[in-house]
Each structure stands twice: as C-alpha cells, then as structure tokens.
PDB file of C-alpha atoms in Angstrom:
ATOM      1  CA  MET A  81     -12.315 242.751 174.759  1.00 71.00           C
ATOM      2  CA  ASN A  82     -11.032 244.327 171.721  1.00 85.00           C
ATOM      3  CA  ILE A  83      -7.383 245.399 171.177  1.00 87.00           C
ATOM      4  CA  LEU A  84      -8.202 249.067 172.551  1.00 89.00           C
ATOM      5  CA  ASP A  85     -10.015 247.816 175.810  1.00 92.00           C
ATOM      6  CA  LYS A  86      -7.009 245.589 176.309  1.00 94.00           C
ATOM      7  CA  ILE A  87      -4.379 248.350 175.811  1.00 95.00           C
ATOM      8  CA  ILE A  88      -6.199 250.546 178.062  1.00 96.00           C
ATOM      9  CA  ALA A  89      -6.717 248.299 180.859  1.00 97.00           C
ATOM     10  CA  PHE A  90      -3.150 247.490 180.558  1.00 97.00           C
ATOM     11  CA  LYS A  91      -2.343 251.182 180.727  1.00 98.00           C
ATOM     12  CA  LYS A  92      -3.835 251.772 183.894  1.00 97.00           C
ATOM     13  CA  THR A  93      -1.936 249.161 185.625  1.00 98.00           C
ATOM     14  CA  GLU A  94       1.343 250.525 183.902  1.00 98.00           C
ATOM     15  CA  VAL A  95       0.492 254.204 184.882  1.00 98.00           C
ATOM     16  CA  ALA A  96      -0.258 253.379 188.580  1.00 97.00           C
ATOM     17  CA  GLU A  97       3.162 251.410 188.736  1.00 97.00           C
ATOM     18  CA  LYS A  98       5.253 254.049 187.064  1.00 97.00           C
ATOM     19  CA  SER A  99       3.529 256.897 189.320  1.00 97.00           C
ATOM     20  CA  SER A 100       4.574 254.766 192.191  1.00 96.00           C
ATOM     21  CA  LEU A 101       8.235 254.677 191.265  1.00 97.00           C
ATOM     22  CA  VAL A 102       8.965 257.966 189.717  1.00 97.00           C
ATOM     23  CA  PRO A 103       7.211 260.829 191.318  1.00 97.00           C
ATOM     24  CA  ILE A 104       5.889 263.818 189.553  1.00 97.00           C
ATOM     25  CA  LYS A 105       8.334 266.082 191.580  1.00 97.00           C
ATOM     26  CA  LEU A 106      11.086 264.188 190.056  1.00 97.00           C
ATOM     27  CA  LEU A 107       9.724 264.464 186.202  1.00 98.00           C
ATOM     28  CA  GLU A 108       9.451 268.421 186.624  1.00 97.00           C
ATOM     29  CA  LYS A 109      13.025 268.378 187.301  1.00 97.00           C
ATOM     30  CA  SER A 110      13.729 267.396 183.436  1.00 97.00           C
ATOM     31  CA  ILE A 111      15.795 269.884 181.473  1.00 95.00           C
ATOM     32  CA  TYR A 112      12.782 269.737 179.174  1.00 96.00           C
ATOM     33  CA  PHE A 113      10.370 270.361 181.761  1.00 96.00           C
ATOM     34  CA  GLU A 114      10.681 274.430 181.518  1.00 93.00           C
ATOM     35  CA  SER A 115      11.639 274.463 177.885  1.00 93.00           C
ATOM     36  CA  ASP A 116       9.377 275.890 175.378  1.00 95.00           C
ATOM     37  CA  ILE A 117       7.596 273.864 172.813  1.00 97.00           C
ATOM     38  CA  VAL A 118       8.013 273.731 169.072  1.00 98.00           C
ATOM     39  CA  SER A 119       4.436 274.246 167.460  1.00 98.00           C
ATOM     40  CA  MET A 120       3.132 271.243 165.554  1.00 98.00           C
ATOM     41  CA  LYS A 121       0.202 273.111 164.679  1.00 98.00           C
ATOM     42  CA  ASP A 122       2.531 275.931 162.996  1.00 98.00           C
ATOM     43  CA  TYR A 123       4.862 273.193 161.219  1.00 98.00           C
ATOM     44  CA  ILE A 124       1.923 271.617 160.011  1.00 98.00           C
ATOM     45  CA  SER A 125       0.357 274.594 158.813  1.00 95.00           C
ATOM     46  CA  ASP A 126       3.547 276.173 157.044  1.00 94.00           C
ATOM     47  CA  GLN A 127       2.720 275.618 153.141  1.00 88.00           C
ATOM     48  CA  GLU A 128       6.456 275.514 152.583  1.00 90.00           C
ATOM     49  CA  LYS A 129       6.719 271.796 154.249  1.00 93.00           C
ATOM     50  CA  THR A 130       4.995 268.618 153.385  1.00 96.00           C
ATOM     51  CA  GLY A 131       2.906 268.312 156.295  1.00 97.00           C
ATOM     52  CA  ILE A 132       3.981 264.617 156.760  1.00 98.00           C
ATOM     53  CA  ILE A 133       4.198 263.698 160.531  1.00 98.00           C
ATOM     54  CA  ALA A 134       6.931 260.792 160.440  1.00 98.00           C
ATOM     55  CA  GLU A 135       6.306 257.990 162.657  1.00 98.00           C
ATOM     56  CA  PHE A 136       8.905 255.926 164.438  1.00 98.00           C
ATOM     57  CA  LYS A 137       7.410 252.533 165.663  1.00 96.00           C
ATOM     58  CA  ARG A 138       8.912 249.257 165.868  1.00 96.00           C
ATOM     59  CA  LYS A 139       6.027 246.821 166.285  1.00 95.00           C
ATOM     60  CA  SER A 140       2.135 247.050 166.418  1.00 90.00           C
ATOM     61  CA  PRO A 141      -0.841 244.808 167.453  1.00 88.00           C
ATOM     62  CA  SER A 142      -1.879 243.970 164.110  1.00 82.00           C
ATOM     63  CA  LYS A 143       1.529 243.806 162.365  1.00 86.00           C
ATOM     64  CA  GLY A 144       3.582 242.311 164.966  1.00 93.00           C
ATOM     65  CA  ASP A 145       7.191 243.148 164.577  1.00 95.00           C
ATOM     66  CA  ILE A 146       7.878 245.759 161.608  1.00 96.00           C
ATOM     67  CA  ASN A 147      11.481 246.991 162.306  1.00 96.00           C
ATOM     68  CA  PRO A 148      12.414 245.992 165.850  1.00 95.00           C
ATOM     69  CA  SER A 149      16.082 246.878 165.296  1.00 94.00           C
ATOM     70  CA  ALA A 150      15.646 250.232 163.852  1.00 96.00           C
ATOM     71  CA  SER A 151      17.544 253.097 165.262  1.00 97.00           C
ATOM     72  CA  VAL A 152      15.874 255.929 166.334  1.00 98.00           C
ATOM     73  CA  GLU A 153      18.874 258.136 165.798  1.00 97.00           C
ATOM     74  CA  ALA A 154      19.233 257.645 162.106  1.00 97.00           C
ATOM     75  CA  THR A 155      15.520 257.140 161.530  1.00 98.00           C
ATOM     76  CA  SER A 156      14.484 260.404 163.114  1.00 98.00           C
ATOM     77  CA  ILE A 157      17.205 262.463 161.613  1.00 98.00           C
ATOM     78  CA  GLY A 158      16.573 261.034 158.163  1.00 98.00           C
ATOM     79  CA  TYR A 159      12.885 261.808 158.419  1.00 98.00           C
ATOM     80  CA  MET A 160      13.892 265.140 159.063  1.00 97.00           C
ATOM     81  CA  GLN A 161      16.273 265.664 156.371  1.00 97.00           C
ATOM     82  CA  ALA A 162      13.841 263.861 153.882  1.00 96.00           C
ATOM     83  CA  GLY A 163      11.261 266.768 154.380  1.00 96.00           C
ATOM     84  CA  ALA A 164       9.003 265.614 157.142  1.00 97.00           C
ATOM     85  CA  SER A 165       6.998 268.246 159.210  1.00 98.00           C
ATOM     86  CA  ALA A 166       7.182 266.614 162.629  1.00 98.00           C
ATOM     87  CA  LEU A 167       8.036 263.403 164.202  1.00 98.00           C
ATOM     88  CA  SER A 168       5.767 261.019 166.118  1.00 98.00           C
ATOM     89  CA  ILE A 169       7.469 258.517 168.525  1.00 98.00           C
ATOM     90  CA  LEU A 170       5.533 255.600 170.032  1.00 98.00           C
ATOM     91  CA  THR A 171       6.685 255.359 173.616  1.00 98.00           C
ATOM     92  CA  ASP A 172       4.210 252.314 174.512  1.00 98.00           C
ATOM     93  CA  GLN A 173       6.257 249.291 175.281  1.00 97.00           C
ATOM     94  CA  GLU A 174       3.908 246.175 175.339  1.00 96.00           C
ATOM     95  CA  PHE A 175       2.015 246.578 172.645  1.00 96.00           C
ATOM     96  CA  PHE A 176       4.160 248.795 170.190  1.00 96.00           C
ATOM     97  CA  GLY A 177       7.778 248.066 171.457  1.00 96.00           C
ATOM     98  CA  GLY A 178       8.561 251.683 172.123  1.00 97.00           C
ATOM     99  CA  LYS A 179       9.842 253.544 175.141  1.00 97.00           C
ATOM    100  CA  ASN A 180      10.191 256.899 176.657  1.00 98.00           C
ATOM    101  CA  ASP A 181      14.072 256.665 175.795  1.00 98.00           C
ATOM    102  CA  ASP A 182      13.065 256.746 172.220  1.00 98.00           C
ATOM    103  CA  LEU A 183      11.345 259.960 172.331  1.00 98.00           C
ATOM    104  CA  ILE A 184      14.481 261.761 174.453  1.00 98.00           C
ATOM    105  CA  SER A 185      16.686 260.456 171.657  1.00 98.00           C
ATOM    106  CA  ALA A 186      14.634 261.956 169.020  1.00 98.00           C
ATOM    107  CA  ARG A 187      14.484 264.995 170.940  1.00 98.00           C
ATOM    108  CA  LYS A 188      18.445 265.042 171.401  1.00 97.00           C
ATOM    109  CA  PHE A 189      19.013 265.104 167.723  1.00 97.00           C
ATOM    110  CA  ASN A 190      16.350 267.126 166.166  1.00 97.00           C
ATOM    111  CA  PHE A 191      14.762 270.531 166.536  1.00 96.00           C
ATOM    112  CA  CYS A 192      11.068 270.292 165.094  1.00 97.00           C
ATOM    113  CA  PRO A 193       7.874 269.238 166.775  1.00 98.00           C
ATOM    114  CA  ILE A 194       7.576 265.837 168.542  1.00 98.00           C
ATOM    115  CA  LEU A 195       4.217 263.942 169.098  1.00 98.00           C
ATOM    116  CA  ARG A 196       4.402 261.608 172.232  1.00 98.00           C
ATOM    117  CA  LYS A 197       2.324 258.739 170.568  1.00 98.00           C
ATOM    118  CA  ASP A 198       0.835 256.682 173.633  1.00 98.00           C
ATOM    119  CA  PHE A 199      -2.459 256.021 175.131  1.00 98.00           C
ATOM    120  CA  ILE A 200      -2.794 258.947 177.541  1.00 98.00           C
ATOM    121  CA  ILE A 201      -5.576 258.472 180.296  1.00 98.00           C
ATOM    122  CA  LYS A 202      -4.121 260.068 183.295  1.00 98.00           C
ATOM    123  CA  GLU A 203      -2.424 263.534 184.113  1.00 98.00           C
ATOM    124  CA  TYR A 204       0.692 261.873 185.322  1.00 98.00           C
ATOM    125  CA  GLN A 205       1.439 260.737 181.605  1.00 98.00           C
ATOM    126  CA  ILE A 206       0.976 264.316 180.288  1.00 98.00           C
ATOM    127  CA  ILE A 207       3.587 265.429 182.662  1.00 98.00           C
ATOM    128  CA  GLU A 208       5.875 262.664 181.924  1.00 98.00           C
ATOM    129  CA  ALA A 209       5.200 263.488 178.309  1.00 98.00           C
ATOM    130  CA  LYS A 210       6.951 267.122 178.866  1.00 98.00           C
ATOM    131  CA  SER A 211       9.534 265.693 180.978  1.00 98.00           C
ATOM    132  CA  ILE A 212      10.759 263.585 178.310  1.00 98.00           C
ATOM    133  CA  GLY A 213      10.918 266.506 175.463  1.00 98.00           C
ATOM    134  CA  ALA A 214       7.554 266.115 173.656  1.00 98.00           C
ATOM    135  CA  ASP A 215       5.718 269.332 172.196  1.00 98.00           C
ATOM    136  CA  CYS A 216       2.452 267.383 171.803  1.00 98.00           C
ATOM    137  CA  ILE A 217       0.615 264.737 172.907  1.00 98.00           C
ATOM    138  CA  LEU A 218      -2.218 262.312 171.606  1.00 98.00           C
ATOM    139  CA  LEU A 219      -5.597 262.039 172.962  1.00 98.00           C
ATOM    140  CA  ILE A 220      -7.682 259.195 171.610  1.00 97.00           C
ATOM    141  CA  ALA A 221     -11.377 260.149 171.689  1.00 97.00           C
ATOM    142  CA  ALA A 222     -12.153 256.268 171.641  1.00 94.00           C
ATOM    143  CA  ALA A 223     -10.558 255.667 174.661  1.00 95.00           C
ATOM    144  CA  LEU A 224     -11.864 258.556 176.740  1.00 98.00           C
ATOM    145  CA  GLU A 225     -15.315 259.854 177.708  1.00 98.00           C
ATOM    146  CA  PRO A 226     -15.538 263.430 176.317  1.00 98.00           C
ATOM    147  CA  LYS A 227     -15.531 265.231 179.592  1.00 98.00           C
ATOM    148  CA  ARG A 228     -12.348 263.410 180.834  1.00 98.00           C
ATOM    149  CA  LEU A 229     -10.868 263.954 177.336  1.00 98.00           C
ATOM    150  CA  LYS A 230     -11.470 267.747 177.613  1.00 98.00           C
ATOM    151  CA  GLU A 231     -10.268 267.812 181.274  1.00 98.00           C
ATOM    152  CA  LEU A 232      -6.678 266.051 180.085  1.00 98.00           C
ATOM    153  CA  ALA A 233      -6.362 268.548 176.767  1.00 98.00           C
ATOM    154  CA  LYS A 234      -6.726 271.603 179.216  1.00 98.00           C
ATOM    155  CA  PHE A 235      -4.061 270.147 181.848  1.00 98.00           C
ATOM    156  CA  ALA A 236      -2.049 269.858 178.756  1.00 98.00           C
ATOM    157  CA  LYS A 237      -2.237 273.298 177.669  1.00 98.00           C
ATOM    158  CA  SER A 238      -1.660 274.280 180.872  1.00 98.00           C
ATOM    159  CA  LEU A 239       1.967 272.664 180.781  1.00 98.00           C
ATOM    160  CA  GLY A 240       2.119 274.419 177.255  1.00 97.00           C
ATOM    161  CA  LEU A 241       2.045 271.199 175.602  1.00 98.00           C
ATOM    162  CA  GLU A 242      -0.227 271.190 172.124  1.00 98.00           C
ATOM    163  CA  VAL A 243      -2.878 268.540 171.688  1.00 98.00           C
ATOM    164  CA  LEU A 244      -3.787 266.161 168.866  1.00 98.00           C
ATOM    165  CA  MET A 245      -7.240 264.507 169.479  1.00 98.00           C
ATOM    166  CA  GLU A 246      -7.859 261.268 167.409  1.00 98.00           C
ATOM    167  CA  VAL A 247     -11.316 260.265 166.348  1.00 97.00           C
ATOM    168  CA  HIS A 248     -12.530 257.275 164.250  1.00 95.00           C
ATOM    169  CA  ASP A 249     -16.190 258.530 163.104  1.00 94.00           C
ATOM    170  CA  GLY A 250     -18.489 261.620 163.325  1.00 96.00           C
ATOM    171  CA  GLU A 251     -19.794 260.380 166.704  1.00 96.00           C
ATOM    172  CA  GLU A 252     -16.813 260.484 168.230  1.00 97.00           C
ATOM    173  CA  LEU A 253     -15.662 263.902 166.860  1.00 98.00           C
ATOM    174  CA  ALA A 254     -19.078 265.666 167.605  1.00 97.00           C
ATOM    175  CA  SER A 255     -18.792 264.704 171.029  1.00 98.00           C
ATOM    176  CA  SER A 256     -15.269 265.199 171.982  1.00 98.00           C
ATOM    177  CA  VAL A 257     -14.242 268.426 170.138  1.00 98.00           C
ATOM    178  CA  ASN A 258     -13.506 271.022 172.304  1.00 98.00           C
ATOM    179  CA  GLU A 259     -11.397 274.429 172.727  1.00 98.00           C
ATOM    180  CA  PHE A 260      -8.358 273.055 174.330  1.00 98.00           C
ATOM    181  CA  LEU A 261      -7.440 271.096 171.195  1.00 98.00           C
ATOM    182  CA  ASP A 262      -4.930 272.216 168.407  1.00 98.00           C
ATOM    183  CA  LEU A 263      -4.892 269.389 165.865  1.00 98.00           C
ATOM    184  CA  VAL A 264      -7.865 266.926 165.137  1.00 98.00           C
ATOM    185  CA  GLY A 265      -6.642 263.562 163.241  1.00 98.00           C
ATOM    186  CA  VAL A 266      -8.472 260.960 161.790  1.00 98.00           C
ATOM    187  CA  ASN A 267      -7.441 257.507 161.837  1.00 96.00           C
ATOM    188  CA  ASN A 268      -8.344 255.429 158.833  1.00 95.00           C
ATOM    189  CA  ARG A 269      -7.603 252.125 160.988  1.00 86.00           C
ATOM    190  CA  SER A 270     -10.067 251.183 163.644  1.00 79.00           C
ATOM    191  CA  LEU A 271      -8.474 250.826 166.789  1.00 71.00           C
ATOM    192  CA  LYS A 272     -10.857 247.936 167.633  1.00 71.00           C
ATOM    193  CA  THR A 273     -10.925 245.760 164.420  1.00 72.00           C
ATOM    194  CA  PHE A 274      -7.672 247.227 162.698  1.00 75.00           C
ATOM    195  CA  ASP A 275      -9.500 247.326 159.529  1.00 84.00           C
ATOM    196  CA  VAL A 276      -8.456 250.418 157.508  1.00 89.00           C
ATOM    197  CA  SER A 277     -10.273 252.462 155.154  1.00 93.00           C
ATOM    198  CA  LEU A 278      -9.259 256.359 153.651  1.00 95.00           C
ATOM    199  CA  GLN A 279     -12.940 257.019 153.075  1.00 95.00           C
ATOM    200  CA  THR A 280     -13.325 257.815 156.801  1.00 95.00           C
ATOM    201  CA  SER A 281     -11.136 260.889 156.471  1.00 97.00           C
ATOM    202  CA  TYR A 282     -12.901 261.516 153.150  1.00 97.00           C
ATOM    203  CA  ASP A 283     -16.053 261.510 155.087  1.00 97.00           C
ATOM    204  CA  LEU A 284     -14.963 263.771 158.089  1.00 98.00           C
ATOM    205  CA  VAL A 285     -12.747 266.542 156.826  1.00 98.00           C
ATOM    206  CA  GLU A 286     -15.594 269.037 156.181  1.00 97.00           C
ATOM    207  CA  LYS A 287     -17.045 268.168 159.892  1.00 98.00           C
ATOM    208  CA  ILE A 288     -13.819 269.212 161.389  1.00 98.00           C
ATOM    209  CA  PRO A 289     -14.088 272.629 162.835  1.00 98.00           C
ATOM    210  CA  ASN A 290     -11.478 275.134 160.720  1.00 97.00           C
ATOM    211  CA  GLU A 291      -9.831 276.504 163.644  1.00 97.00           C
ATOM    212  CA  PHE A 292      -7.741 272.980 164.074  1.00 98.00           C
ATOM    213  CA  VAL A 293      -5.244 271.758 161.793  1.00 98.00           C
ATOM    214  CA  LYS A 294      -6.656 268.677 160.057  1.00 98.00           C
ATOM    215  CA  ILE A 295      -4.598 265.507 159.986  1.00 98.00           C
ATOM    216  CA  SER A 296      -5.335 262.010 158.213  1.00 98.00           C
ATOM    217  CA  GLU A 297      -3.670 258.918 160.022  1.00 97.00           C
ATOM    218  CA  SER A 298      -3.095 255.545 159.115  1.00 92.00           C
ATOM    219  CA  GLY A 299      -3.189 253.540 155.963  1.00 90.00           C
ATOM    220  CA  ILE A 300      -1.626 256.105 153.719  1.00 94.00           C
ATOM    221  CA  SER A 301       0.840 254.165 151.629  1.00 94.00           C
ATOM    222  CA  ARG A 302       0.826 256.189 148.076  1.00 96.00           C
ATOM    223  CA  PRO A 303       2.066 259.795 147.339  1.00 97.00           C
ATOM    224  CA  ASP A 304      -1.011 260.395 145.274  1.00 96.00           C
ATOM    225  CA  THR A 305      -3.184 259.536 148.065  1.00 96.00           C
ATOM    226  CA  LEU A 306      -1.508 262.266 149.862  1.00 96.00           C
ATOM    227  CA  VAL A 307      -2.292 264.549 146.983  1.00 96.00           C
ATOM    228  CA  SER A 308      -5.966 263.656 147.171  1.00 96.00           C
ATOM    229  CA  LEU A 309      -6.317 264.079 151.103  1.00 97.00           C
ATOM    230  CA  LYS A 310      -4.635 267.607 150.620  1.00 96.00           C
ATOM    231  CA  GLN A 311      -7.089 268.868 148.050  1.00 95.00           C
ATOM    232  CA  ALA A 312      -9.933 267.400 150.115  1.00 97.00           C
ATOM    233  CA  GLY A 313      -8.782 269.807 153.203  1.00 97.00           C
ATOM    234  CA  PHE A 314      -5.899 268.034 155.091  1.00 98.00           C
ATOM    235  CA  GLU A 315      -3.034 269.830 156.150  1.00 98.00           C
ATOM    236  CA  GLY A 316      -1.129 266.856 157.542  1.00 98.00           C
ATOM    237  CA  PHE A 317      -0.609 263.415 157.206  1.00 98.00           C
ATOM    238  CA  LEU A 318       0.526 260.883 160.048  1.00 98.00           C
ATOM    239  CA  ILE A 319       2.667 258.037 158.278  1.00 97.00           C
ATOM    240  CA  GLY A 320       4.476 255.276 160.078  1.00 91.00           C
ATOM    241  CA  GLU A 321       3.961 251.759 159.000  1.00 92.00           C
ATOM    242  CA  ASN A 322       4.728 252.642 155.283  1.00 94.00           C
ATOM    243  CA  PHE A 323       8.101 253.809 156.148  1.00 97.00           C
ATOM    244  CA  MET A 324       9.004 251.600 159.204  1.00 97.00           C
ATOM    245  CA  LYS A 325       8.559 248.313 157.262  1.00 96.00           C
ATOM    246  CA  SER A 326      11.494 249.431 155.063  1.00 95.00           C
ATOM    247  CA  SER A 327      15.243 248.288 155.981  1.00 94.00           C
ATOM    248  CA  ARG A 328      16.009 251.826 155.786  1.00 96.00           C
ATOM    249  CA  PRO A 329      12.690 253.817 156.984  1.00 97.00           C
ATOM    250  CA  HIS A 330      14.631 257.148 156.192  1.00 96.00           C
ATOM    251  CA  GLN A 331      15.320 256.102 152.443  1.00 97.00           C
ATOM    252  CA  ALA A 332      11.807 255.088 151.947  1.00 97.00           C
ATOM    253  CA  ALA A 333      10.937 258.455 153.508  1.00 97.00           C
ATOM    254  CA  TYR A 334      13.013 260.561 151.178  1.00 97.00           C
ATOM    255  CA  ASN A 335      11.506 258.720 148.157  1.00 97.00           C
ATOM    256  CA  PHE A 336       8.139 259.001 149.130  1.00 97.00           C
ATOM    257  CA  MET A 337       8.269 262.923 150.041  1.00 97.00           C
ATOM    258  CA  ASN A 338       9.937 263.618 146.760  1.00 97.00           C
ATOM    259  CA  GLU A 339       7.511 261.742 144.546  1.00 97.00           C
ATOM    260  CA  TYR A 340       4.956 263.616 146.824  1.00 97.00           C
ATOM    261  CA  ARG A 341       6.472 267.179 145.940  1.00 95.00           C
ATOM    262  CA  GLU A 342       6.324 266.396 142.316  1.00 95.00           C
ATOM    263  CA  LEU A 343       2.607 265.149 142.133  1.00 95.00           C
ATOM    264  CA  LEU A 344       1.745 268.016 144.436  1.00 92.00           C
ATOM    265  CA  ALA A 345       3.576 270.536 141.702  1.00 90.00           C
ATOM    266  CA  ALA A 346       2.065 268.720 138.733  1.00 92.00           C
ATOM    267  CA  ALA A 347      -1.290 269.351 140.176  1.00 87.00           C
ATOM    268  CA  ALA A 348      -0.449 272.841 140.663  1.00 82.00           C
ATOM    269  CA  GLY A 349       1.091 273.265 137.103  1.00 80.00           C
ATOM    270  CA  LEU A 350       4.387 273.764 138.604  1.00 70.00           C
ATOM    271  CA  THR A 351       7.774 271.848 138.357  1.00 62.00           C
ATOM    272  CA  VAL A 352      10.050 270.879 141.005  1.00 58.00           C
ATOM    273  CA  GLU A 353      13.959 271.575 140.872  1.00 57.00           C
ATOM    274  CA  LYS A 354      15.863 268.555 141.749  1.00 51.00           C
TER     275      LYS A 354
END
C-alpha cells in the first residue's frame, strides 16, 4: 500500500467511528451550518489579491513534524495580514496533526475563504466541514472514482459549499472534471511517492477548462515561481510547508508575499509602494 491507500483505509474507519459518536442532526445545529460561505473562487479570482492560499499544517507523512507547536490563531491572522487570499486548514489528525478545532479557531478570527483540507470520502465529512465553518472542501481525484467524486461535489454544492478538485495528472483531470466544481488544483507532489515536480502544473494548466479557477499546489518555495505560474495561467497557489517550516510562519508569509508583489510589478513594468 502506498501512503494514499493507507490514509484512505484509515479514513474509512475514522469516519465510521465519528458518525456513530456525533450524529448528523447534531452537526446541523452548529452556528455555522446556516451561514453563507465566503467564496474562495471570488477571492482567488480577485486581481487585487495575491491568489495565495496559505496553509496551516503541523506535520506531514513525508516530512514528519514541521511545526507541531504553531498557533492557529497567530498564524492564520498573520497569513491574512500578510496578504493571503484564503486559508487552508488541515483537519486530518492521524497523518497531518490537524483537528477540526483548528479550522473552528481560524474561522473565529478570520473573515476569508477557508478550505477544509482533508481526505473526504463520505457525505458525512462534507456536513462536518460546513458545521465547523469551512467555505470550500477538497476532493482528491486520486482517492475517488470519478462517479463518486461527482456525487460528493454535487452534495457539497447542495450545502452551499465550494469545491476544489485536486489532480496529479492528465488522466485524473480528464476523467474527473465535472460541472459541480469551482476550482481545479494541480498537486505537484505525488501522493503516492511524495516526489515533487512543478512541471506537472505547467503540463496541465492549459488542459483545465477555463470556467474553473486554476490552482497550483505544493512544492512552491520561491516568489519568482509564482510569477511564472501566474504567467502560465494559474490564478491561485497553495503554499503551506514553505511557511510552516519557519518558527514564525506569518513572518515568512509576509516576506514571501512582499517579494512576490515586487516581482509581479516588475514583470508588468510597475513599482510597488512600501
């Protein structure tokens, strides 16, 4: 079994246990359940913003601990002050050290789109995402049959949530794209081997239908890479580890985004006021 297979196998057991302990009717009583979402699609598409989805994660299967003691409150607020367009919050505990309370905390302190980053395989998790204050969910093409992915995307839309579908190659993109998606992300890191190649994004950007907001994910560590990806056609960029490995993730994000703005302005022949 590769790491993705292990995660999905664990997730099946986890979701079964959670749904037996916390019934859907209880989730639907959350103060967030009837709230309108903040559109990630709109925020990422806004040319006045950076397009960066800043991610909060404590660890990963490939890197181990990244920043286990980081504060969700300080980091998420700092990300938004630095100029992020949206937040991505890991809620998987077993493999990424996250929890639902992390997203609830981020929601409490920030008015911005929040992506629930998890391995969603059941409708229960989508209801749960809405109940903890998420605006958008992630559906991973490598983890779901195309028919099942479409069913889950349609269900998410019925709750008012937006959907980011993640692909790793052209085959996943061609077989899984559907009308219930809002954003399509290209993950430059293979969830099977954890090898990273930005070429994956460049190869797929023109194959993503233009009605979807295009996101490049993972392996982005330099501001000039964002300029190249933007020029290639991407509107959004998911960055987590590059910020989280710093002792002060929000400061790392601030420095990164400032340099990105300057490079983008220079590419357009403009100057940035400091």
